[in-house]
Amino acid sequence: MSETQKTATLTIDGATYDLPVYSPTSGPDVLDIRKLYGQAGVFTYDPGFTSTASCESTITYIDGEEGILTHRGYPIGDLAGKSHYLEVCYLLLYGALPTAAELEDFESTITRHTMLHEQMVNFFRGFRRDAHPMAIMVGVVGAMSAFYHDSTDINDPRQREIASHRLIAKMPTIAAMAYKYTIGQPFVSPRNDLDYASNFLRMCFAVPAEDYEVNPILSRAMDRIFTLHADHEQNASTSTVRLASSSGANPFACIAAGIACLWGPAHGGANQACLEMLKEIGSVDRIPEYIARAKDKNDPFRLMGFGHRVYKNMDPRATVMKESADEVLELLGVEDNPLLQVAKELEHIALNDPYFKDKKLFPNVDFYSGIILEAMGFPTSMFTPIFALSRTVGWISQWKEQLSDPAHKIGRPRQLYLGEDVRSYADIENR
Ligand code: SDX
């Protein structure tokens, strides 16, 4: 943490306390309250931590008002348009864009770590065929710590790097195997002559009975989906990974915790929930009924794929994703897809409805990614596993950043206790 001359003064019951104020490269200043409890005997109160900086970071920056997202300073629109996922992985992990030689070496390393320990196949067989692929991913990724003992020592930088490479490389294989298992088809092994996105598509859609040619437009769209989901500051699942890591848990356990948190429909599960909502709406003429429900405070229904904890204008990822959606749907000749018609009309209505405009509810990244994945032939149950696959590099980069801070400690939030005061135990005959 940089030293600072700026302070904020807090007055409590006539006593004043000076709090250091730090200024970031971009974004709001932060008040350092670490000594407040020791000095003033008070906690701060921020359920959901939405006004709290949990760490220092140099990886990703979001400006929710301006709709800005950068990774190591590079705007997401540039990365989605000019870079590709493994290059973005290198940027997130190491902080700079790679030279041609560095990129070649990194891509070769990742490509040669895509296979899973053969004995791990047995884990898949323990699940019911109708298990949700996210349940399988949580289980199998957690179990990786039982197979890759030579990369679980978090105090060894080289083991941290090997674990990072293994996770980035093996997540597509695990996700594809989870999909194949649930549809009863044989697993398809990764190939070293395919790029990352093409390998994933082939592992998902190839069958032994015929050759599978990856369509370059689909693999480009797949790679772009990976890039747009790679990292996103201190969101719920990333914060989960950081908190798990703060106890010294091994990298595979930390990423399994992140996958579990991402599964929720308010977070990474929104892309699946969004498509299921579009299917439930079913036709354009039923949209007003659902818009009314979304506005009704007594109705828990939310427009899935709309709104964001941070973005209060367009999610910059949704803008790029929308371009990909048009490309893929045109390629597949499904621009007349009834679901897409409902999605486009819903977007138009929501963007022009005063309720949504006042509450700044815009389509987020999940709104369009679900439409693309549906058009590609993925079942909705595979949408969040693909999000988890993409976000692994973000989780592991944040995990590495936290471990590289020698001052980091175990996370331990406090509370505002409103329960019973101390009272005597009453024997059961006296209750
Ligand atoms: C992701 O944090 C990240 O960075 C997450 C993520 C990432 O990359 O890691 O970006 C990925 O999780 C994207 C978000 C995916 N979730 C969904 O699409 C689910 C639908 N969206 C909502 O559940 C909601 O918008 C949240 C959870 C995303 C945000 O909820 P908040 O923080 O309550 O939103 P808010 O405070 O801005 O809400 C303002 C108002 C509230 O009403 P009031 O209390 O002011 O009366 O808008 C309402 C909310 O009730 N509202 C919605 C709504 N989202 C918010 N009303 C209807 N439909 C919605 N989708």
Coordinates of C-alpha atoms and ligand atoms in Angstrom, one line a residue:
M1 CA 0.0 0.0 0.0
S2 CA 1.4 3.4 -1.0
E3 CA 1.9 6.0 1.8
T4 CA -0.5 8.9 1.8
Q5 CA -0.8 12.4 3.2
K6 CA -4.5 12.6 2.7
T7 CA -6.8 11.8 5.8
A8 CA -10.5 11.8 6.6
T9 CA -11.6 12.8 10.0
L10 CA -14.3 10.9 11.8
T11 CA -16.0 12.2 14.9
I12 CA -17.7 9.8 17.3
D13 CA -19.1 11.0 20.6
G14 CA -16.9 14.1 20.5
A15 CA -13.7 12.1 19.8
T16 CA -12.0 12.5 16.4
Y17 CA -10.2 9.9 14.5
D18 CA -8.0 10.5 11.4
L19 CA -8.3 7.8 8.7
P20 CA -5.7 7.5 6.0
V21 CA -7.2 8.1 2.5
Y22 CA -5.6 6.4 -0.5
S23 CA -6.1 7.5 -4.2
P24 CA -6.2 4.8 -6.9
T25 CA -5.0 4.9 -10.5
S26 CA -8.7 5.2 -11.4
G27 CA -11.9 5.1 -9.4
P28 CA -12.9 6.4 -6.0
D29 CA -10.6 7.1 -3.1
V30 CA -10.6 4.6 -0.2
L31 CA -10.7 5.2 3.5
D32 CA -8.3 2.9 5.5
I33 CA -10.4 1.7 8.5
R34 CA -8.1 -1.1 9.6
K35 CA -7.3 0.7 12.9
L36 CA -10.8 2.1 13.5
Y37 CA -11.9 -0.8 15.8
G38 CA -8.7 -0.6 17.8
Q39 CA -9.0 3.2 18.2
A40 CA -12.7 3.8 18.4
G41 CA -14.1 0.4 19.3
V42 CA -16.6 0.5 16.3
F43 CA -17.0 -1.6 13.2
T44 CA -18.1 -0.3 9.8
Y45 CA -21.3 -1.8 8.4
D46 CA -21.6 -2.8 4.7
P47 CA -23.6 -6.0 4.0
G48 CA -22.7 -7.4 0.6
F49 CA -19.5 -5.3 0.7
T50 CA -20.7 -3.1 -2.2
S51 CA -19.0 0.0 -0.7
T52 CA -15.9 -1.8 0.5
A53 CA -12.6 -2.3 -1.1
S54 CA -11.5 -5.8 0.0
C55 CA -8.0 -5.6 -1.5
E56 CA -5.5 -3.8 -3.6
S57 CA -5.4 -5.1 -7.2
T58 CA -3.7 -4.3 -10.5
I59 CA -5.6 -6.8 -12.7
T60 CA -9.1 -5.4 -13.7
Y61 CA -10.8 -2.1 -13.4
I62 CA -14.6 -1.4 -13.8
D63 CA -16.3 2.0 -14.0
G64 CA -20.0 1.1 -13.6
E65 CA -21.2 4.6 -14.4
E66 CA -19.2 4.9 -17.6
G67 CA -19.5 1.3 -18.6
I68 CA -15.7 0.8 -18.7
L69 CA -13.9 -2.6 -18.2
T70 CA -10.1 -2.9 -18.6
H71 CA -7.7 -5.8 -18.0
R72 CA -4.2 -4.5 -17.0
G73 CA -5.3 -1.2 -18.6
Y74 CA -6.5 -2.6 -21.9
P75 CA -10.2 -1.9 -22.7
I76 CA -12.3 -5.0 -23.1
G77 CA -13.4 -3.9 -26.6
D78 CA -9.8 -3.9 -27.9
L79 CA -9.0 -7.3 -26.3
A80 CA -12.2 -8.9 -27.7
G81 CA -11.6 -7.4 -31.1
K82 CA -7.8 -7.7 -31.5
S83 CA -6.6 -10.4 -29.0
H84 CA -7.7 -13.9 -28.2
Y85 CA -8.4 -15.8 -25.0
L86 CA -5.0 -17.4 -24.3
E87 CA -3.2 -14.1 -24.9
V88 CA -5.7 -12.5 -22.4
C89 CA -4.9 -15.3 -20.0
Y90 CA -1.2 -14.4 -20.3
L91 CA -2.0 -10.7 -19.7
L92 CA -4.1 -11.4 -16.6
L93 CA -1.6 -13.9 -15.2
Y94 CA 1.6 -11.9 -15.9
G95 CA 0.5 -8.3 -16.2
A96 CA 1.8 -7.6 -19.8
L97 CA 0.9 -8.6 -23.3
P98 CA 3.3 -11.4 -24.4
T99 CA 6.0 -11.2 -27.1
A100 CA 5.5 -13.7 -29.9
A101 CA 8.0 -16.1 -28.3
E102 CA 6.3 -15.8 -24.9
L103 CA 2.9 -16.4 -26.4
E104 CA 4.1 -19.5 -28.3
D105 CA 5.6 -20.9 -25.2
F106 CA 2.5 -20.2 -23.1
E107 CA 0.1 -21.7 -25.6
S108 CA 2.3 -24.8 -26.0
T109 CA 2.3 -25.2 -22.2
I110 CA -1.4 -24.9 -21.9
T111 CA -2.0 -27.2 -24.9
R112 CA 0.1 -29.9 -23.3
H113 CA -1.7 -29.8 -20.0
T114 CA -5.2 -30.3 -21.4
M115 CA -5.5 -34.0 -20.6
L116 CA -7.0 -35.1 -17.3
H117 CA -5.4 -37.8 -15.1
E118 CA -7.0 -41.0 -16.5
Q119 CA -8.1 -42.2 -13.0
M120 CA -10.2 -39.0 -12.6
V121 CA -12.6 -40.5 -15.2
N122 CA -13.9 -42.6 -12.3
F123 CA -15.2 -39.5 -10.6
F124 CA -17.6 -38.8 -13.5
R125 CA -19.0 -42.3 -13.2
G126 CA -20.1 -41.7 -9.7
F127 CA -22.7 -39.0 -10.8
R128 CA -26.2 -39.7 -12.0
R129 CA -26.5 -39.1 -15.8
D130 CA -28.9 -36.2 -15.1
A131 CA -26.5 -34.5 -12.7
H132 CA -26.1 -30.8 -13.4
P133 CA -22.7 -30.2 -15.1
M134 CA -21.9 -27.6 -12.5
A135 CA -22.2 -30.2 -9.7
I136 CA -19.8 -32.4 -11.6
M137 CA -17.3 -29.5 -12.1
V138 CA -17.4 -28.5 -8.5
G139 CA -16.7 -32.1 -7.5
V140 CA -14.0 -32.9 -10.1
V141 CA -12.1 -29.6 -9.7
G142 CA -12.0 -30.1 -6.0
A143 CA -10.8 -33.6 -6.5
M144 CA -7.9 -32.4 -8.6
S145 CA -6.1 -31.7 -5.3
A146 CA -6.1 -35.4 -4.7
F147 CA -4.2 -36.0 -8.0
Y148 CA -1.9 -33.1 -8.5
H149 CA 0.0 -33.0 -5.2
D150 CA 3.1 -31.5 -6.9
S151 CA 1.2 -28.2 -7.4
T152 CA -0.6 -27.7 -4.1
D153 CA 2.1 -26.0 -2.0
I154 CA 0.9 -22.4 -2.2
N155 CA 4.1 -21.1 -0.8
D156 CA 6.1 -22.3 -3.8
P157 CA 5.8 -19.9 -6.7
R158 CA 6.7 -22.6 -9.3
Q159 CA 3.9 -24.8 -7.9
R160 CA 1.5 -21.9 -8.0
E161 CA 2.4 -21.4 -11.6
I162 CA 2.0 -25.1 -12.5
A163 CA -1.4 -25.2 -10.7
S164 CA -2.5 -22.1 -12.7
H165 CA -1.5 -23.7 -16.0
R166 CA -3.2 -27.0 -15.1
L167 CA -6.5 -25.3 -14.2
I168 CA -6.6 -23.1 -17.3
A169 CA -5.7 -26.1 -19.5
K170 CA -8.0 -28.7 -17.9
M171 CA -11.2 -26.8 -17.4
P172 CA -12.4 -27.1 -21.0
T173 CA -11.7 -30.9 -20.8
I174 CA -13.6 -31.2 -17.5
A175 CA -16.5 -29.1 -18.8
A176 CA -16.7 -31.1 -22.1
M177 CA -16.5 -34.4 -20.2
A178 CA -19.3 -33.2 -17.8
Y179 CA -21.4 -32.5 -20.9
K180 CA -20.7 -35.8 -22.7
Y181 CA -21.4 -37.7 -19.5
T182 CA -24.8 -36.2 -19.1
I183 CA -25.8 -37.0 -22.7
G184 CA -24.4 -40.5 -22.5
Q185 CA -21.8 -40.0 -25.2
P186 CA -18.1 -41.2 -25.0
F187 CA -15.6 -38.6 -23.8
V188 CA -13.5 -37.0 -26.6
S189 CA -9.9 -36.4 -25.8
P190 CA -8.3 -33.0 -26.4
R191 CA -6.0 -32.6 -29.5
N192 CA -2.8 -30.6 -29.6
D193 CA -3.3 -29.4 -33.1
L194 CA -6.4 -27.3 -32.3
D195 CA -6.6 -23.9 -30.7
Y196 CA -8.2 -23.6 -27.2
A197 CA -11.8 -22.8 -28.4
S198 CA -11.8 -25.3 -31.3
N199 CA -10.5 -28.0 -28.9
F200 CA -13.4 -27.3 -26.6
L201 CA -16.1 -27.3 -29.3
R202 CA -14.7 -30.6 -30.7
M203 CA -14.6 -32.2 -27.3
C204 CA -18.2 -31.2 -26.8
F205 CA -19.7 -32.0 -30.3
A206 CA -17.5 -34.6 -32.0
V207 CA -18.7 -38.2 -32.0
P208 CA -16.7 -41.4 -32.9
A209 CA -19.0 -42.1 -35.8
E210 CA -17.9 -39.1 -37.9
D211 CA -15.3 -36.4 -38.3
Y212 CA -16.0 -33.1 -36.7
E213 CA -14.8 -29.9 -38.5
V214 CA -14.8 -26.8 -36.3
N215 CA -16.4 -23.8 -38.0
P216 CA -14.0 -20.9 -37.7
I217 CA -16.8 -18.4 -37.0
L218 CA -18.1 -20.6 -34.2
S219 CA -14.7 -21.0 -32.7
R220 CA -14.0 -17.3 -32.9
A221 CA -17.4 -16.6 -31.2
M222 CA -16.5 -19.2 -28.5
D223 CA -13.1 -17.7 -28.0
R224 CA -14.7 -14.2 -27.6
I225 CA -17.2 -15.6 -25.0
F226 CA -14.2 -16.9 -23.1
T227 CA -12.4 -13.6 -23.3
L228 CA -15.5 -11.5 -22.3
H229 CA -16.0 -13.7 -19.1
A230 CA -12.3 -13.9 -18.1
D231 CA -12.2 -11.6 -15.1
H232 CA -14.4 -9.0 -13.5
E233 CA -12.8 -7.4 -10.4
Q234 CA -14.0 -8.5 -7.0
N235 CA -17.3 -10.1 -7.9
A236 CA -19.0 -12.7 -5.7
S237 CA -17.1 -15.8 -7.0
T238 CA -13.7 -14.0 -7.1
S239 CA -14.2 -12.8 -3.6
T240 CA -15.1 -16.4 -2.6
V241 CA -11.8 -17.6 -4.2
R242 CA -9.8 -14.9 -2.3
L243 CA -11.5 -15.7 1.0
A244 CA -10.9 -19.4 0.6
S245 CA -7.3 -18.7 -0.4
S246 CA -6.8 -16.5 2.7
S247 CA -7.0 -19.7 4.9
G248 CA -4.2 -21.3 2.9
A249 CA -6.4 -23.7 1.0
N250 CA -4.9 -25.3 -2.0
P251 CA -5.6 -23.8 -5.5
F252 CA -8.0 -26.6 -6.6
A253 CA -10.1 -26.2 -3.5
C254 CA -10.2 -22.4 -4.0
I255 CA -11.4 -22.7 -7.6
A256 CA -14.0 -25.3 -6.6
A257 CA -15.3 -22.8 -4.1
G258 CA -15.5 -20.1 -6.9
I259 CA -17.4 -22.5 -9.2
A260 CA -19.9 -23.2 -6.4
C261 CA -20.5 -19.5 -5.9
L262 CA -20.7 -18.7 -9.6
W263 CA -23.5 -21.3 -10.0
G264 CA -26.1 -19.0 -8.4
P265 CA -28.8 -17.4 -10.7
A266 CA -28.0 -13.9 -9.5
H267 CA -24.4 -14.4 -10.7
G268 CA -23.0 -16.8 -13.3
G269 CA -26.2 -18.9 -13.3
A270 CA -28.0 -16.0 -14.9
N271 CA -27.2 -17.1 -18.5
Q272 CA -29.0 -20.4 -17.9
A273 CA -31.8 -18.6 -16.0
C274 CA -32.1 -16.0 -18.8
L275 CA -32.7 -18.6 -21.6
E276 CA -35.1 -20.5 -19.4
M277 CA -37.0 -17.2 -18.8
L278 CA -37.1 -16.5 -22.6
K279 CA -38.5 -20.1 -23.1
E280 CA -41.1 -19.5 -20.4
I281 CA -42.1 -16.2 -22.0
G282 CA -42.3 -18.1 -25.2
S283 CA -43.7 -15.4 -27.5
V284 CA -43.5 -11.7 -28.0
D285 CA -47.1 -11.1 -27.0
R286 CA -46.4 -12.4 -23.5
I287 CA -43.6 -10.0 -22.8
P288 CA -45.8 -7.3 -21.2
E289 CA -47.0 -9.8 -18.6
Y290 CA -43.4 -10.5 -17.5
I291 CA -42.3 -6.9 -17.6
A292 CA -45.2 -6.2 -15.2
R293 CA -44.0 -9.0 -12.9
A294 CA -40.4 -7.7 -12.9
K295 CA -41.8 -4.3 -11.7
D296 CA -44.0 -5.8 -9.0
K297 CA -42.3 -5.5 -5.7
N298 CA -44.4 -8.4 -4.4
D299 CA -43.2 -10.7 -7.1
P300 CA -39.7 -12.2 -6.7
F301 CA -39.4 -12.5 -10.5
R302 CA -36.5 -10.6 -12.0
L303 CA -35.6 -10.1 -15.7
M304 CA -32.7 -12.5 -15.9
G305 CA -29.8 -11.1 -17.9
F306 CA -30.7 -7.5 -16.9
G307 CA -29.2 -5.3 -14.3
H308 CA -25.8 -5.4 -12.6
R309 CA -24.4 -4.7 -9.1
V310 CA -21.8 -2.3 -10.6
Y311 CA -22.7 -1.3 -14.2
K312 CA -25.4 1.4 -14.2
N313 CA -25.1 1.9 -17.9
M314 CA -24.5 -0.7 -20.6
D315 CA -22.3 -3.7 -19.7
P316 CA -19.4 -3.2 -22.2
R317 CA -19.2 -6.9 -22.6
A318 CA -22.8 -7.1 -23.7
T319 CA -22.1 -4.6 -26.5
V320 CA -19.4 -6.9 -27.9
M321 CA -21.4 -10.0 -27.2
K322 CA -24.3 -8.6 -29.1
E323 CA -22.1 -8.3 -32.3
S324 CA -21.1 -11.9 -31.9
A325 CA -24.7 -13.0 -31.4
D326 CA -25.7 -11.4 -34.7
E327 CA -22.7 -13.1 -36.5
V328 CA -23.4 -16.6 -35.1
L329 CA -27.1 -16.4 -35.7
E330 CA -26.7 -15.3 -39.3
L331 CA -24.1 -18.0 -39.9
L332 CA -26.4 -20.6 -38.5
G333 CA -29.4 -19.2 -40.3
V334 CA -31.4 -18.9 -37.1
E335 CA -31.9 -15.2 -37.0
D336 CA -35.6 -16.0 -37.0
N337 CA -35.1 -18.1 -33.9
P338 CA -38.3 -17.5 -31.9
L339 CA -36.2 -17.2 -28.7
L340 CA -34.1 -14.5 -30.4
Q341 CA -37.3 -12.7 -31.4
V342 CA -38.4 -12.6 -27.8
A343 CA -35.0 -11.6 -26.6
K344 CA -34.7 -8.7 -29.1
E345 CA -38.2 -7.4 -28.3
L346 CA -37.6 -7.8 -24.6
E347 CA -34.4 -5.8 -24.9
H348 CA -36.2 -3.1 -26.9
I349 CA -39.0 -2.8 -24.4
A350 CA -36.8 -2.8 -21.4
L351 CA -34.4 -0.2 -22.8
N352 CA -37.4 2.1 -23.4
D353 CA -39.4 1.4 -20.3
P354 CA -39.1 4.2 -17.7
Y355 CA -38.9 1.7 -14.8
F356 CA -35.9 0.0 -16.3
K357 CA -34.3 3.2 -17.5
D358 CA -34.8 4.9 -14.1
K359 CA -33.3 1.8 -12.3
K360 CA -30.6 1.6 -15.0
L361 CA -31.4 -2.0 -15.8
F362 CA -29.6 -2.8 -19.0
P363 CA -28.8 -6.2 -20.6
N364 CA -25.7 -7.7 -19.0
V365 CA -23.1 -10.1 -20.4
D366 CA -25.4 -13.1 -19.7
F367 CA -28.2 -11.8 -21.8
Y368 CA -26.5 -12.3 -25.1
S369 CA -24.1 -15.1 -24.2
G370 CA -27.0 -17.4 -23.5
I371 CA -28.5 -16.7 -27.0
I372 CA -25.2 -17.5 -28.7
L373 CA -24.6 -20.7 -26.7
E374 CA -28.2 -21.9 -27.4
A375 CA -27.7 -21.2 -31.1
M376 CA -24.4 -23.2 -31.0
G377 CA -26.3 -26.2 -29.7
F378 CA -25.4 -26.2 -26.0
P379 CA -28.1 -27.1 -23.5
T380 CA -28.8 -24.3 -21.0
S381 CA -27.2 -26.5 -18.3
M382 CA -23.8 -26.0 -20.0
F383 CA -24.0 -22.2 -20.0
T384 CA -22.6 -21.7 -16.5
P385 CA -19.9 -24.3 -16.8
I386 CA -18.7 -22.3 -19.9
F387 CA -18.7 -19.2 -17.7
A388 CA -16.8 -21.1 -15.0
L389 CA -14.3 -22.3 -17.6
S390 CA -13.7 -18.7 -18.9
R391 CA -13.5 -17.2 -15.4
T392 CA -10.9 -19.7 -14.1
V393 CA -8.0 -17.5 -15.4
G394 CA -9.5 -14.5 -13.5
W395 CA -10.0 -16.5 -10.3
I396 CA -6.4 -17.9 -10.5
S397 CA -4.9 -14.5 -11.4
Q398 CA -6.6 -12.9 -8.4
W399 CA -5.5 -15.9 -6.2
K400 CA -1.9 -15.5 -7.3
E401 CA -2.0 -11.7 -6.7
Q402 CA -3.3 -12.2 -3.1
L403 CA -0.7 -14.9 -2.3
S404 CA 2.1 -12.6 -3.7
D405 CA 1.2 -10.0 -1.0
P406 CA 3.3 -11.1 2.1
A407 CA 1.0 -9.0 4.3
H408 CA -2.2 -10.8 3.4
K409 CA -4.1 -12.4 6.3
I410 CA -7.0 -14.7 6.7
G411 CA -10.3 -12.9 5.9
R412 CA -12.6 -12.5 8.9
P413 CA -15.5 -10.1 8.6
R414 CA -17.4 -9.1 11.8
Q415 CA -21.1 -8.4 12.3
L416 CA -23.8 -6.2 13.8
Y417 CA -25.1 -8.6 16.5
L418 CA -28.9 -8.2 17.2
G419 CA -29.5 -11.5 18.9
E420 CA -30.3 -12.3 22.6
D421 CA -28.1 -10.9 25.4
V422 CA -26.5 -13.4 27.8
R423 CA -29.2 -15.4 29.6
S424 CA -29.4 -18.5 31.9
Y425 CA -30.0 -22.0 30.7
A426 CA -33.5 -23.2 31.5
D427 CA -34.0 -26.9 32.3
I428 CA -36.6 -28.5 30.1
E429 CA -39.1 -28.9 32.9
N430 CA -39.0 -25.1 33.4
R431 CA -39.5 -24.1 29.7
Ligands
SDX1 C1 -23.0 -11.5 -13.3 O1 -20.5 -8.8 -10.0 C2 -20.1 -9.1 -11.2 O2 -19.2 -8.6 -11.7 C3 -20.9 -10.2 -11.8 C4 -20.6 -10.6 -13.2 C5 -19.2 -11.1 -13.4 O3 -18.8 -11.0 -14.5 O4 -18.7 -11.7 -12.4 O5 -20.8 -9.4 -14.0 C6 -21.6 -11.6 -13.7 O6 -23.3 -12.0 -12.3 C7 -23.9 -10.5 -14.1 C8 -25.3 -10.4 -13.4 C9 -26.1 -11.6 -13.8 N1 -27.4 -11.6 -13.0 C10 -28.6 -11.5 -13.6 O7 -28.7 -11.2 -14.8 C11 -29.8 -11.8 -12.7 C12 -30.8 -10.7 -12.9 N2 -30.2 -9.4 -12.3 C13 -30.6 -9.2 -10.9 O8 -30.7 -10.3 -10.1 C14 -29.8 -8.0 -10.4 O9 -29.7 -7.0 -11.3 C15 -28.4 -8.2 -9.8 C16 -28.3 -9.3 -8.8 C17 -27.4 -8.5 -10.9 C18 -28.0 -6.9 -9.1 O10 -29.0 -6.8 -8.1 P1 -29.0 -5.4 -7.3 O11 -27.7 -5.1 -6.8 O12 -30.1 -5.5 -6.3 O13 -29.3 -4.4 -8.4 P2 -29.6 -2.9 -8.0 O14 -29.3 -2.6 -6.6 O15 -29.0 -2.1 -9.1 O16 -31.2 -2.9 -8.2 C19 -31.8 -1.6 -8.4 C20 -33.3 -1.9 -8.4 C21 -33.8 -2.7 -7.3 O17 -35.1 -2.3 -7.0 P3 -35.4 -1.3 -5.8 O18 -34.9 -2.0 -4.5 O19 -34.5 -0.1 -6.0 O20 -36.9 -1.0 -5.8 O21 -33.6 -2.6 -9.6 C22 -34.3 -3.8 -9.2 C23 -33.9 -4.1 -7.8 O22 -34.9 -4.9 -7.2 N3 -33.7 -4.9 -10.1 C24 -34.4 -5.6 -11.0 C25 -33.5 -6.4 -11.7 N4 -32.2 -6.1 -11.2 C26 -32.4 -5.2 -10.2 N5 -35.7 -5.6 -11.3 C27 -36.1 -6.5 -12.2 N6 -35.3 -7.3 -13.0 C28 -33.9 -7.2 -12.7 N7 -33.1 -8.0 -13.4

